[in-house]
Coordinates of C-alpha atoms in Angstrom, one line a residue:
M1 CA -56.8 8.5 22.2
A2 CA -59.1 8.5 18.7
S3 CA -62.9 9.3 19.2
D4 CA -64.8 6.2 19.2
T5 CA -67.9 7.7 18.1
V6 CA -66.7 8.7 14.7
N7 CA -65.2 5.4 14.2
D8 CA -67.5 2.5 13.0
H9 CA -69.4 1.2 16.1
A10 CA -70.9 -1.7 14.2
D11 CA -68.9 -4.5 15.9
L12 CA -69.3 -2.9 19.6
V13 CA -73.2 -2.5 19.1
E14 CA -73.6 -5.9 17.9
N15 CA -71.9 -7.4 21.1
T16 CA -75.1 -6.1 22.8
T17 CA -77.3 -9.5 23.6
S18 CA -80.6 -9.6 22.2
E19 CA -82.0 -9.7 25.6
D20 CA -80.6 -6.1 26.5
A21 CA -82.1 -5.1 23.4
N22 CA -85.5 -6.4 23.7
A23 CA -85.3 -4.9 27.0
Q24 CA -84.5 -1.3 25.8
G25 CA -87.2 -1.8 23.3
E26 CA -89.9 -2.7 25.6
A27 CA -88.5 -0.2 28.3
C28 CA -88.9 2.5 25.1
G29 CA -92.2 1.1 24.1
K30 CA -93.7 1.7 27.5
N31 CA -92.7 5.4 27.2
G32 CA -93.6 6.2 23.7
G33 CA -95.9 3.1 22.3
E34 CA -95.0 0.2 20.4
L35 CA -91.6 0.8 18.4
T36 CA -90.6 -0.1 14.7
D37 CA -87.7 -1.6 13.6
V38 CA -86.1 1.8 12.5
E39 CA -87.1 3.1 15.8
R40 CA -85.6 0.3 17.7
E41 CA -82.3 0.8 15.8
I42 CA -82.1 4.6 16.5
I43 CA -82.4 4.3 20.0
R44 CA -80.2 1.5 20.4
Q45 CA -77.5 3.5 18.7
V46 CA -77.6 6.7 20.0
E47 CA -78.1 5.1 23.4
Y48 CA -74.9 3.6 23.1
Y49 CA -73.1 6.8 22.3
F50 CA -74.2 8.2 25.6
S51 CA -73.7 5.0 27.5
D52 CA -71.7 4.1 30.5
E53 CA -69.9 1.7 28.5
N54 CA -68.9 3.7 25.5
L55 CA -68.9 7.6 27.0
P56 CA -65.9 7.3 29.5
N57 CA -64.0 5.8 26.7
D58 CA -64.9 8.0 23.8
A59 CA -62.8 11.4 23.5
H60 CA -65.2 12.5 21.0
M61 CA -68.5 12.2 22.8
L62 CA -66.7 13.3 26.1
A63 CA -65.7 16.7 24.5
L64 CA -69.3 17.3 23.3
T65 CA -71.1 16.6 26.5
N66 CA -68.0 17.5 29.1
G67 CA -68.5 14.0 30.8
P68 CA -70.3 14.5 34.2
E69 CA -71.2 18.1 33.1
N70 CA -73.9 16.3 30.8
W71 CA -73.7 19.2 28.4
P72 CA -76.9 19.2 25.4
V73 CA -75.4 17.8 22.3
N74 CA -76.8 19.1 18.9
L75 CA -79.1 16.4 17.3
G76 CA -77.2 17.3 13.9
R77 CA -74.0 16.4 15.4
I78 CA -75.5 12.7 16.3
T79 CA -77.0 12.3 12.6
G80 CA -73.7 13.4 11.0
F81 CA -71.9 10.1 12.7
G82 CA -71.1 7.3 10.2
R83 CA -73.8 5.0 11.4
M84 CA -76.5 7.5 11.6
R85 CA -76.1 8.9 8.0
G86 CA -78.3 6.3 6.5
Y87 CA -81.3 7.5 8.8
K88 CA -83.3 10.3 6.5
P89 CA -85.1 12.5 6.9
K90 CA -83.4 13.5 10.5
S91 CA -86.8 14.0 11.7
I92 CA -87.2 10.4 12.3
V93 CA -84.3 10.2 14.5
A94 CA -86.0 13.1 16.5
E95 CA -89.1 11.2 16.7
A96 CA -87.7 8.0 17.5
L97 CA -85.4 9.6 20.4
K98 CA -88.5 11.0 22.1
K99 CA -89.6 7.7 23.1
S100 CA -86.3 6.8 24.8
T101 CA -85.8 6.3 28.5
F102 CA -82.5 6.9 28.9
L103 CA -82.1 10.4 26.9
E104 CA -84.0 13.4 27.1
F105 CA -84.5 16.7 25.1
T106 CA -83.6 19.9 26.6
D107 CA -84.9 21.8 23.3
K108 CA -86.0 20.7 20.1
K109 CA -82.5 20.3 18.7
H110 CA -80.5 19.0 21.9
I111 CA -80.3 15.6 23.7
R112 CA -78.5 14.6 26.6
R113 CA -78.6 11.6 29.2
R114 CA -81.4 11.8 31.6
V115 CA -78.7 10.8 34.6
P116 CA -75.3 12.6 34.2
L117 CA -72.3 10.3 33.8
A118 CA -71.1 9.2 37.1
I119 CA -68.0 7.2 36.1
K120 CA -64.4 8.8 35.8
P121 CA -63.2 9.1 31.9
N122 CA -60.6 6.9 30.9
V123 CA -59.4 8.9 28.3
E124 CA -56.0 10.4 29.1
Q125 CA -53.7 12.2 26.8
D126 CA -50.6 10.0 26.0
I127 CA -47.1 11.5 26.2
V128 CA -45.3 10.0 23.4
P129 CA -41.3 10.7 22.6
G130 CA -40.7 12.9 19.5
K131 CA -44.3 13.6 19.3
N132 CA -45.5 16.0 22.0
A133 CA -43.2 15.2 24.8
P134 CA -40.9 18.0 25.6
A135 CA -37.9 18.4 22.8
L136 CA -34.4 17.9 24.2
A137 CA -32.4 21.1 23.7
K138 CA -30.1 20.9 20.6
A139 CA -27.1 22.9 19.6
R140 CA -28.1 25.2 17.0
K141 CA -26.7 24.4 13.4
V142 CA -24.9 26.9 11.8
K143 CA -24.8 26.6 8.1
Q144 CA -21.5 27.3 5.9
P145 CA -21.9 29.6 3.3
Q146 CA -21.9 28.7 -0.6
I147 CA -19.3 30.3 -2.8
A148 CA -20.2 30.9 -6.5
P149 CA -17.8 30.6 -9.3
D150 CA -17.7 34.5 -9.4
G151 CA -16.7 34.4 -5.8
S152 CA -20.1 35.9 -4.7
T153 CA -21.9 34.3 -1.5
L154 CA -25.0 32.7 -2.2
S155 CA -27.8 32.3 -0.2
N156 CA -28.6 29.4 2.0
T157 CA -32.4 29.8 1.4
G158 CA -32.6 29.0 -2.4
P159 CA -30.4 28.0 -5.2
G160 CA -28.4 31.0 -7.0
V161 CA -30.0 33.6 -4.7
L162 CA -27.8 36.4 -2.9
D163 CA -27.9 35.9 1.1
P164 CA -30.4 38.6 2.0
D165 CA -30.0 40.9 5.1
Q166 CA -32.2 39.0 7.2
P167 CA -30.4 35.7 8.3
W168 CA -33.0 34.7 10.7
L169 CA -34.9 33.7 7.6
T170 CA -34.9 29.6 6.9
K171 CA -36.0 27.6 4.1
G172 CA -39.3 26.6 6.0
M173 CA -40.1 30.5 6.3
L174 CA -39.7 31.0 2.7
K175 CA -41.8 28.3 1.3
E176 CA -45.0 29.0 -0.4
T177 CA -47.8 29.8 2.5
G178 CA -50.7 30.4 0.6
F179 CA -51.2 33.9 1.7
E180 CA -49.2 35.4 -1.2
E181 CA -51.1 38.1 -2.9
Y182 CA -51.9 36.5 -6.5
Y183 CA -52.1 33.1 -4.7
A184 CA -54.9 30.8 -6.3
D185 CA -56.1 27.5 -4.7
P186 CA -56.1 24.5 -7.3
P187 CA -59.2 23.6 -9.0
V188 CA -61.5 21.3 -7.1
T189 CA -61.1 17.7 -8.3
P190 CA -64.2 15.5 -9.1
A191 CA -62.9 13.1 -6.0
Q192 CA -62.9 16.3 -3.8
Y193 CA -66.0 17.7 -5.1
E194 CA -67.8 14.3 -4.1
E195 CA -65.8 14.8 -0.7
N196 CA -67.1 18.2 -0.2
Q197 CA -70.7 17.1 -0.8
M198 CA -70.4 15.1 1.9
L199 CA -68.9 17.0 4.5
Y200 CA -70.4 20.2 3.9
S201 CA -73.9 18.9 3.3
Q202 CA -76.7 21.0 4.2
D203 CA -78.3 17.8 6.4
N204 CA -75.1 18.7 8.7
V205 CA -75.6 21.5 11.4
F206 CA -73.5 24.6 10.7
T207 CA -71.5 24.1 13.5
A208 CA -70.0 20.9 12.1
R209 CA -69.4 22.4 8.9
I210 CA -67.6 25.4 10.1
E211 CA -65.2 23.4 12.4
T212 CA -64.7 21.1 9.5
A213 CA -63.7 23.8 7.2
I214 CA -61.6 25.7 9.1
Q215 CA -59.5 22.4 10.3
R216 CA -59.4 21.5 6.4
Y217 CA -58.6 25.1 5.5
S218 CA -55.8 25.5 8.1
S219 CA -54.2 22.2 6.9
R220 CA -53.6 23.7 3.4
R221 CA -52.0 26.9 4.5
K222 CA -48.5 27.5 5.9
F223 CA -49.2 29.9 9.2
H224 CA -46.4 32.0 10.3
Q225 CA -46.4 33.9 13.7
D226 CA -48.5 36.9 12.3
T227 CA -50.9 35.4 10.1
R228 CA -51.8 32.6 12.8
Y229 CA -52.4 35.6 15.5
I230 CA -54.6 37.3 13.3
F231 CA -56.5 34.3 12.0
D232 CA -57.1 33.3 15.9
A233 CA -57.9 36.8 17.0
W234 CA -60.3 37.1 14.5
M235 CA -61.9 33.4 15.2
S236 CA -62.4 34.4 18.8
Y237 CA -63.8 37.7 18.1
G238 CA -66.5 35.4 16.3
G239 CA -67.1 33.2 19.0
I240 CA -64.8 30.3 17.8
E241 CA -62.1 29.2 20.3
S242 CA -58.8 28.1 19.1
K243 CA -57.9 25.2 21.4
P244 CA -58.5 21.6 21.5
R245 CA -61.7 20.1 23.2
Q246 CA -61.2 18.6 26.3
F247 CA -60.7 14.7 26.7
T248 CA -59.2 14.7 23.4
G249 CA -55.7 13.1 22.7
R250 CA -53.4 11.8 20.2
I251 CA -54.7 9.8 17.2
S252 CA -52.7 6.5 16.1
Q253 CA -52.5 5.5 12.3
D254 CA -54.6 2.3 12.7
E255 CA -57.4 4.8 14.1
L256 CA -56.7 7.1 11.0
Q257 CA -57.3 4.3 8.6
T258 CA -60.7 3.4 10.0
M259 CA -61.9 7.0 9.8
D260 CA -63.4 9.1 6.5
A261 CA -62.6 12.4 5.4
G262 CA -65.0 13.9 7.7
E263 CA -64.3 12.0 10.8
I264 CA -60.7 12.6 10.5
A265 CA -61.6 16.5 10.3
A266 CA -63.5 16.3 13.4
A267 CA -60.8 14.3 15.3
L268 CA -57.9 16.7 14.2
A269 CA -60.0 20.2 14.8
T270 CA -58.5 22.9 17.0
H271 CA -61.0 25.4 16.3
H272 CA -64.4 25.0 17.8
V273 CA -67.4 27.0 18.5
S274 CA -67.4 28.4 22.0
S275 CA -69.8 26.7 24.3
Q276 CA -71.1 30.0 25.4
V277 CA -71.9 30.7 22.2
E278 CA -73.5 27.3 21.3
H279 CA -75.6 26.8 24.3
T280 CA -77.3 30.2 23.8
N281 CA -79.9 31.7 21.2
K282 CA -78.4 34.6 21.4
W283 CA -75.9 34.6 18.5
K284 CA -76.7 34.4 14.8
V285 CA -74.5 33.7 11.6
D286 CA -73.5 37.2 10.3
F287 CA -70.5 37.3 8.6
P288 CA -70.3 41.0 7.3
G289 CA -71.2 41.9 11.0
V290 CA -68.1 40.2 12.3
A291 CA -66.0 41.7 9.6
K292 CA -67.7 45.3 10.1
G293 CA -66.8 44.9 13.8
F294 CA -63.3 43.4 13.7
L295 CA -61.7 45.3 11.0
S296 CA -62.0 48.6 13.4
S297 CA -59.4 50.9 14.4
E298 CA -59.3 49.4 17.8
T299 CA -58.5 46.2 16.5
I300 CA -55.3 47.6 14.8
L301 CA -54.4 49.8 17.7
L302 CA -54.9 47.0 20.6
R303 CA -53.4 44.0 18.6
T304 CA -50.3 45.6 16.4
G305 CA -49.6 48.4 18.4
G306 CA -51.1 50.9 15.7
S307 CA -49.6 50.5 12.4
A308 CA -51.8 51.3 9.7
D309 CA -49.2 49.1 7.6
N310 CA -50.8 45.8 9.4
V311 CA -54.2 46.3 7.9
A312 CA -53.3 44.6 4.8
N313 CA -52.2 41.7 6.7
F314 CA -55.9 41.6 8.8
T315 CA -57.8 42.0 5.3
N316 CA -55.5 39.2 3.6
V317 CA -56.0 36.4 5.7
M318 CA -59.9 37.2 6.1
S319 CA -60.2 37.9 2.3
N320 CA -58.2 34.3 1.8
F321 CA -60.6 32.4 4.1
Y322 CA -63.7 33.8 2.8
R323 CA -62.8 32.8 -0.9
W324 CA -61.7 29.1 0.4
L325 CA -65.6 28.9 1.9
L326 CA -67.2 30.0 -1.3
Q327 CA -64.6 27.8 -3.5
H328 CA -65.6 24.6 -1.4
D329 CA -69.2 25.5 -1.4
V330 CA -69.1 25.1 2.8
C331 CA -72.1 27.4 3.4
P332 CA -74.0 28.1 0.4
E333 CA -77.0 29.7 2.4
Y334 CA -74.6 32.3 3.3
T335 CA -73.1 32.9 0.1
D336 CA -74.1 36.7 -0.2
Q337 CA -72.8 37.3 3.2
I338 CA -69.7 36.0 2.7
K339 CA -69.5 38.1 -0.8
E340 CA -70.5 41.3 1.4
A341 CA -68.1 40.4 3.9
L342 CA -65.3 40.5 0.9
Q343 CA -66.6 43.8 -0.1
V344 CA -65.9 45.1 3.6
C345 CA -62.4 43.8 3.3
K346 CA -61.6 45.6 0.2
I347 CA -63.0 48.9 1.6
A348 CA -61.1 48.3 4.9
N349 CA -57.7 48.3 2.9
Y350 CA -58.0 51.9 2.3
E351 CA -60.4 53.6 4.8
L352 CA -59.3 51.6 7.7
T353 CA -55.5 52.3 7.2
S354 CA -56.3 56.4 7.1
T355 CA -58.5 55.8 10.3
V356 CA -55.8 54.3 12.2
R357 CA -53.4 57.0 11.4
L358 CA -56.3 59.4 12.0
S359 CA -56.6 58.1 15.6
S360 CA -53.3 59.5 16.8
W361 CA -53.3 62.8 14.7
L362 CA -56.8 64.0 15.7
P363 CA -58.3 66.3 17.1
G364 CA -55.5 68.5 15.9
A365 CA -53.6 71.7 17.1
Y366 CA -56.6 74.2 17.0
N367 CA -59.0 71.8 18.7
R368 CA -56.5 70.9 21.4
S369 CA -55.9 74.7 21.6
C370 CA -59.6 75.4 22.2
S371 CA -59.6 72.8 24.8
A372 CA -56.7 74.1 26.7
V373 CA -57.9 77.6 26.7
S374 CA -61.6 76.7 27.6
G375 CA -60.8 74.2 30.5
G376 CA -61.3 71.0 28.4
S377 CA -59.4 67.7 28.9
H378 CA -56.2 69.5 27.5
A379 CA -56.0 72.2 30.1
T380 CA -53.2 70.3 31.3
L381 CA -51.0 71.2 28.1
L382 CA -50.7 75.0 29.6
Q383 CA -47.4 76.2 30.4
S384 CA -46.6 79.3 32.1
E385 CA -45.3 82.3 30.0
D386 CA -41.9 82.2 31.5
D387 CA -41.2 78.5 30.3
G388 CA -39.0 80.1 27.6
E389 CA -39.7 81.2 24.2
N390 CA -41.8 78.5 21.8
K391 CA -40.7 75.9 24.3
W392 CA -43.8 74.1 23.5
W393 CA -43.7 73.9 19.8
A394 CA -41.5 70.7 18.8
G395 CA -42.1 70.4 14.7
T396 CA -45.4 69.0 13.9
E397 CA -46.0 67.6 17.5
S398 CA -47.3 69.8 20.7
T399 CA -45.4 69.1 23.7
G400 CA -47.3 71.9 25.8
I401 CA -48.8 75.3 24.8
K402 CA -48.6 78.6 26.3
K403 CA -52.2 80.5 27.0
S404 CA -51.1 83.4 24.9
D405 CA -50.0 81.1 21.7
A406 CA -53.2 79.2 22.0
E407 CA -55.0 82.2 22.1
M408 CA -53.6 83.8 18.8
L409 CA -54.2 80.7 17.2
I410 CA -57.9 80.6 17.9
V411 CA -58.5 84.3 16.9
S412 CA -56.3 84.0 13.7
A413 CA -58.9 80.8 13.0
I414 CA -62.0 82.8 13.9
I415 CA -60.9 85.6 11.6
L416 CA -60.1 83.2 8.3
L417 CA -62.7 80.5 8.7
G418 CA -65.6 82.2 11.0
S419 CA -68.8 83.9 10.2
D420 CA -69.2 87.7 10.9
E421 CA -71.3 87.2 13.9
H422 CA -68.4 84.9 15.2
R423 CA -65.5 87.7 14.2
N424 CA -68.0 90.2 15.8
I425 CA -67.8 88.2 19.4
I426 CA -63.8 88.5 19.1
A427 CA -63.9 92.1 18.0
K428 CA -66.7 93.4 20.2
D429 CA -68.2 91.1 22.8
R430 CA -65.1 89.1 23.9
P431 CA -65.5 88.3 27.2
K432 CA -62.9 88.7 29.8
E433 CA -62.5 84.7 30.4
V434 CA -63.2 81.6 27.9
V435 CA -64.9 78.9 29.7
K436 CA -66.8 75.7 28.3
T437 CA -70.3 76.3 28.0
G438 CA -71.2 72.2 26.9
E439 CA -70.0 69.1 26.4
R440 CA -71.7 66.1 24.8
D441 CA -70.4 62.6 23.6
L442 CA -71.4 62.0 20.2
R443 CA -71.5 59.3 17.4
L444 CA -71.0 60.9 14.4
Q445 CA -70.2 60.5 10.9
V446 CA -68.4 63.0 8.2
M447 CA -71.0 64.0 5.7
A448 CA -68.7 66.9 3.9
I449 CA -65.3 67.8 3.5
E450 CA -64.4 71.8 2.6
L451 CA -60.5 71.9 2.1
P452 CA -59.1 75.5 1.9
D453 CA -59.0 77.0 -1.6
D454 CA -55.7 78.5 -3.2
A455 CA -56.9 82.0 -1.8
L456 CA -57.7 81.0 1.8
R457 CA -54.1 79.1 1.9
T458 CA -52.5 82.3 0.9
R459 CA -54.2 84.0 3.7
F460 CA -53.1 81.0 6.1
E461 CA -49.4 81.5 5.1
E462 CA -49.6 85.5 5.6
E463 CA -51.1 85.0 8.8
K464 CA -48.4 82.4 9.9
K465 CA -45.6 85.2 10.0
L466 CA -47.0 86.1 13.1
N467 CA -48.0 82.8 14.6
K468 CA -45.6 80.0 13.2
T469 CA -47.7 77.3 14.9
L470 CA -51.1 78.1 12.7
Q471 CA -51.5 75.6 9.9
P472 CA -53.9 76.0 6.7
M473 CA -57.2 74.6 7.9
G474 CA -60.8 73.3 6.4
K475 CA -63.9 72.3 7.8
M476 CA -65.4 68.8 8.5
H477 CA -69.4 68.8 8.4
C478 CA -70.7 65.7 10.4
R479 CA -74.3 64.3 11.5
Q480 CA -75.1 62.5 14.7
L481 CA -75.5 58.6 14.6
N482 CA -77.8 56.1 16.3
K483 CA -76.4 54.5 19.2
N484 CA -75.2 51.2 17.1
M485 CA -73.5 53.7 14.4
T486 CA -75.9 52.1 11.7
G487 CA -77.3 55.0 10.3
F488 CA -78.3 58.7 11.4
R489 CA -80.5 59.5 14.6
E490 CA -83.9 59.9 13.7
G491 CA -85.5 63.3 13.6
D492 CA -81.9 65.0 14.3
E493 CA -80.5 66.6 11.0
T494 CA -78.4 69.2 13.2
V495 CA -74.7 69.7 11.3
Y496 CA -72.0 70.0 13.8
T497 CA -68.6 71.5 12.1
F498 CA -65.4 71.4 12.8
W499 CA -62.0 73.1 11.6
I500 CA -59.1 70.5 11.1
E501 CA -55.5 71.2 10.1
E502 CA -55.2 70.4 6.2
A503 CA -52.7 68.0 6.5
I504 CA -54.8 65.8 8.7
L505 CA -58.1 66.7 6.5
E506 CA -56.4 65.0 3.8
Y507 CA -56.6 61.5 5.2
C508 CA -60.6 62.0 6.3
F509 CA -63.2 60.7 4.0
L510 CA -66.9 61.0 3.5
G511 CA -68.4 58.0 5.8
M512 CA -66.0 58.4 8.2
K513 CA -67.4 57.4 11.6
M514 CA -66.1 58.9 15.1
Q515 CA -66.8 58.5 18.5
A516 CA -66.1 61.9 20.2
T517 CA -66.5 64.1 23.1
V518 CA -67.7 67.9 21.6
C519 CA -67.5 71.1 23.6
E520 CA -68.4 74.6 23.3
N521 CA -67.2 77.7 24.9
N522 CA -68.7 81.3 25.3
I523 CA -67.2 82.8 22.1
G524 CA -68.7 80.6 20.0
C525 CA -66.0 77.9 19.3
M526 CA -67.1 74.3 19.0
W527 CA -64.4 71.7 19.0
L528 CA -63.3 68.0 19.2
D529 CA -62.3 67.6 23.0
R530 CA -61.6 63.8 22.9
I531 CA -61.8 61.4 20.3
Q532 CA -62.8 58.0 21.6
S533 CA -62.6 55.9 18.3
V534 CA -62.1 56.7 14.3
N535 CA -63.4 53.9 12.1
P536 CA -64.1 53.2 8.4
S537 CA -67.9 54.3 6.8
Y538 CA -69.0 50.3 7.3
F539 CA -67.9 50.2 10.8
E540 CA -70.9 49.2 13.2
I541 CA -71.1 48.6 17.1
V542 CA -71.8 44.9 17.9
A543 CA -71.6 43.0 21.2
N544 CA -68.6 40.4 20.3
G545 CA -65.9 42.9 21.7
Y546 CA -67.8 42.4 25.2
Y547 CA -67.9 38.7 24.6
E548 CA -64.2 38.5 24.4
K549 CA -63.5 40.7 27.5
S550 CA -65.4 38.6 29.9
Q551 CA -66.7 35.1 28.3
D552 CA -68.5 34.3 31.7
A553 CA -70.7 36.9 31.8
V554 CA -72.2 36.4 28.3
L555 CA -74.3 33.9 29.5
P556 CA -77.7 34.7 30.6
H557 CA -79.4 34.8 34.1
E558 CA -81.0 31.4 33.8
W559 CA -77.9 29.9 33.1
Y560 CA -76.1 31.3 36.6
R561 CA -79.6 30.6 38.8
R562 CA -79.9 26.7 36.9
Q563 CA -76.1 26.3 37.7
R564 CA -76.4 27.2 41.6
K565 CA -79.6 24.9 41.3
I566 CA -77.7 21.8 40.2
K567 CA -75.0 21.9 42.7
E568 CA -77.8 22.2 45.5
Q569 CA -80.3 19.9 44.4
G570 CA -78.9 17.8 41.4
Y571 CA -79.9 17.0 38.1
T572 CA -82.7 14.4 39.2
K573 CA -84.5 17.0 41.2
M574 CA -84.1 19.5 38.4
S575 CA -85.7 17.4 35.8
D576 CA -88.5 17.1 37.9
M577 CA -88.9 20.8 38.9
Q578 CA -88.6 21.6 34.8
A579 CA -91.2 19.2 34.5
G580 CA -93.6 20.5 37.0
S581 CA -92.9 23.8 35.5
E582 CA -94.1 23.2 31.9
E583 CA -97.5 21.7 33.5
G584 CA -98.1 25.4 35.0
E585 CA -96.4 25.1 38.4
A586 CA -94.4 28.2 38.8
V587 CA -90.8 27.6 40.3
Q588 CA -89.7 30.6 42.7
L589 CA -86.3 31.8 42.9
G590 CA -84.8 31.9 46.3
A591 CA -83.1 35.0 47.7
E592 CA -79.7 33.8 47.6
E593 CA -80.6 32.8 43.7
E594 CA -81.3 36.5 42.9
A595 CA -78.3 37.5 44.5
V596 CA -75.9 36.2 42.0
P597 CA -73.8 38.9 40.6
I598 CA -74.8 39.5 36.7
D599 CA -74.1 42.6 34.9
D600 CA -77.1 43.0 32.2
S601 CA -74.6 45.4 30.1
E602 CA -72.2 42.2 29.6
I603 CA -74.9 40.4 28.0
P604 CA -74.1 40.2 24.0
S605 CA -76.5 41.1 21.2
C606 CA -75.3 39.8 18.3
T607 CA -73.1 38.0 15.7
F608 CA -71.2 35.3 14.6
V609 CA -73.4 32.1 14.8
D610 CA -76.1 30.6 16.4
H611 CA -74.8 27.0 16.0
R612 CA -77.8 25.7 17.2
D613 CA -79.6 26.0 14.3
T614 CA -83.0 26.6 16.1
G615 CA -84.5 27.2 12.5
G616 CA -86.7 30.1 13.9
E617 CA -86.2 33.7 14.0
D618 CA -83.3 34.9 15.5
Q619 CA -83.6 36.4 19.0
V620 CA -81.4 39.2 19.0
L621 CA -80.9 41.9 22.0
D622 CA -80.5 45.4 21.3
V623 CA -76.8 46.2 21.0
A624 CA -77.9 49.9 22.0
D625 CA -78.6 48.8 25.7
A626 CA -75.4 47.3 26.1
V627 CA -73.4 50.1 24.9
D628 CA -74.8 52.6 26.9
K629 CA -73.6 50.9 30.3
V630 CA -70.4 49.4 29.2
K631 CA -67.5 51.7 28.5
L632 CA -66.1 51.2 25.0
D633 CA -62.4 50.8 24.5
G634 CA -61.1 53.5 22.8

């Protein structure tokens, strides 16, 4: 069923009798004084959108209001409808609707019915054979090989191309997708420019513009399974759901012919701003912020199995969309943000690839040995001395470690890299038992890297004759970051130095950020005991990950309490209570309402979009408070 809202309502509205129109005008006049002709037209049109006559049959308005749930609708969406675009500026629409007795404002930008819809919606999704009906199973066609004049076998995927070693590839899979490395969109024609000016006018709320842009972009790209997965995961991380709205159905060809480009885009869109995001004021537009949080080692490890080769796929999809937004001038007010996000993708191509590899390589053999000997997290690696000679060593991977071998590795490292004071502890004041004396969870950033020089590397090779597990090592110097990992911790200039194998250290870089457990023992060794995450220099902790884990938990306390009140008392009584509260009457919460289980740590604090377009300063919670209470994946 097509959206009646985005179609031309002129005929339907004009069927309203003059008596009804006069009655509405008189009612509105009583509420807000005498109405002008323009105000009467605006109220009449918008009330029709929400009316019992239209709403049960209007797929688009049902999707916006969620039917009986009576969700508030952004006024910017209403003014973007074809019949409403002529009323400029938008402020006259808001002033007129304040005089309506049928509609009410929930805040400065959102309206809804005063009484929720009580009629069951009539819009149902049709099942049409050949369209969305289940397809009948068909026998797979087997293509016969083509023989060239010279006797060679030609490929079925293209003329004159030898058959590849990938028989599963089809002609469709080999077609141009728009994600090729050197792909460029064709120039915008004058007609397309005029169309873009209408679709992406800044008079339209950002929500509508970004949803339209995503739909039109998707229609101009050929998504395969991997690119679709990346794009949808990225959208979800940024607060945009990739699924059809409720109450939407198939659109007929006749209905399409009555729509303009903007109306078609809205009707066909499958990506929409999540209701949890749109109906709160805790989200803001932050293109680089989303890129910094999404392009992390955790994303690659959890979504792709940890292959560093997949990083380029992620950055390619994101950069492709960013460039499309710039070319079509979708949101010129965020041009600088989009360019910054493109720069993040460029940096990720080499930094994120390294951090994904380091996530499995760190902390390295020396740090694991310190942990095993001192009773750290790797203590379970210790093996009995009777398990066989060097059974624990397996090329470059350790499957276990003898205590004597671990102690020899530590002593050798101290002799080659330690200070005189550190060597004296081993030579003169060495305790009978090595124990862990301190442990801290730190957020660190690499400040300097010291690779071994030729002389030190030669000494390591000589020492390796006695301990074949010993590898040349260098030093990594770090400083502590603040809770959000956006800068150094204020007033703390402590430098933490860690000894890392050269083969691993070569992949480390200045600015690299880590979340790690750092330990010390009674012989002066400091080591990386556990690595929670390793990330690029641009990485920052954002709350979008928590939103994905539990979307319901991101709703504020007031939402849960209000939903319970609605169920117990109904909308009408709730409206009266809110009016009394505005006059200064305090509304006390009952004990049962206070018992609603809500975890403060699950309320998000940032980034993708505050699509409510409030016009004021963004209200953003402190990510640090959430980070302290929510255990990070790692």
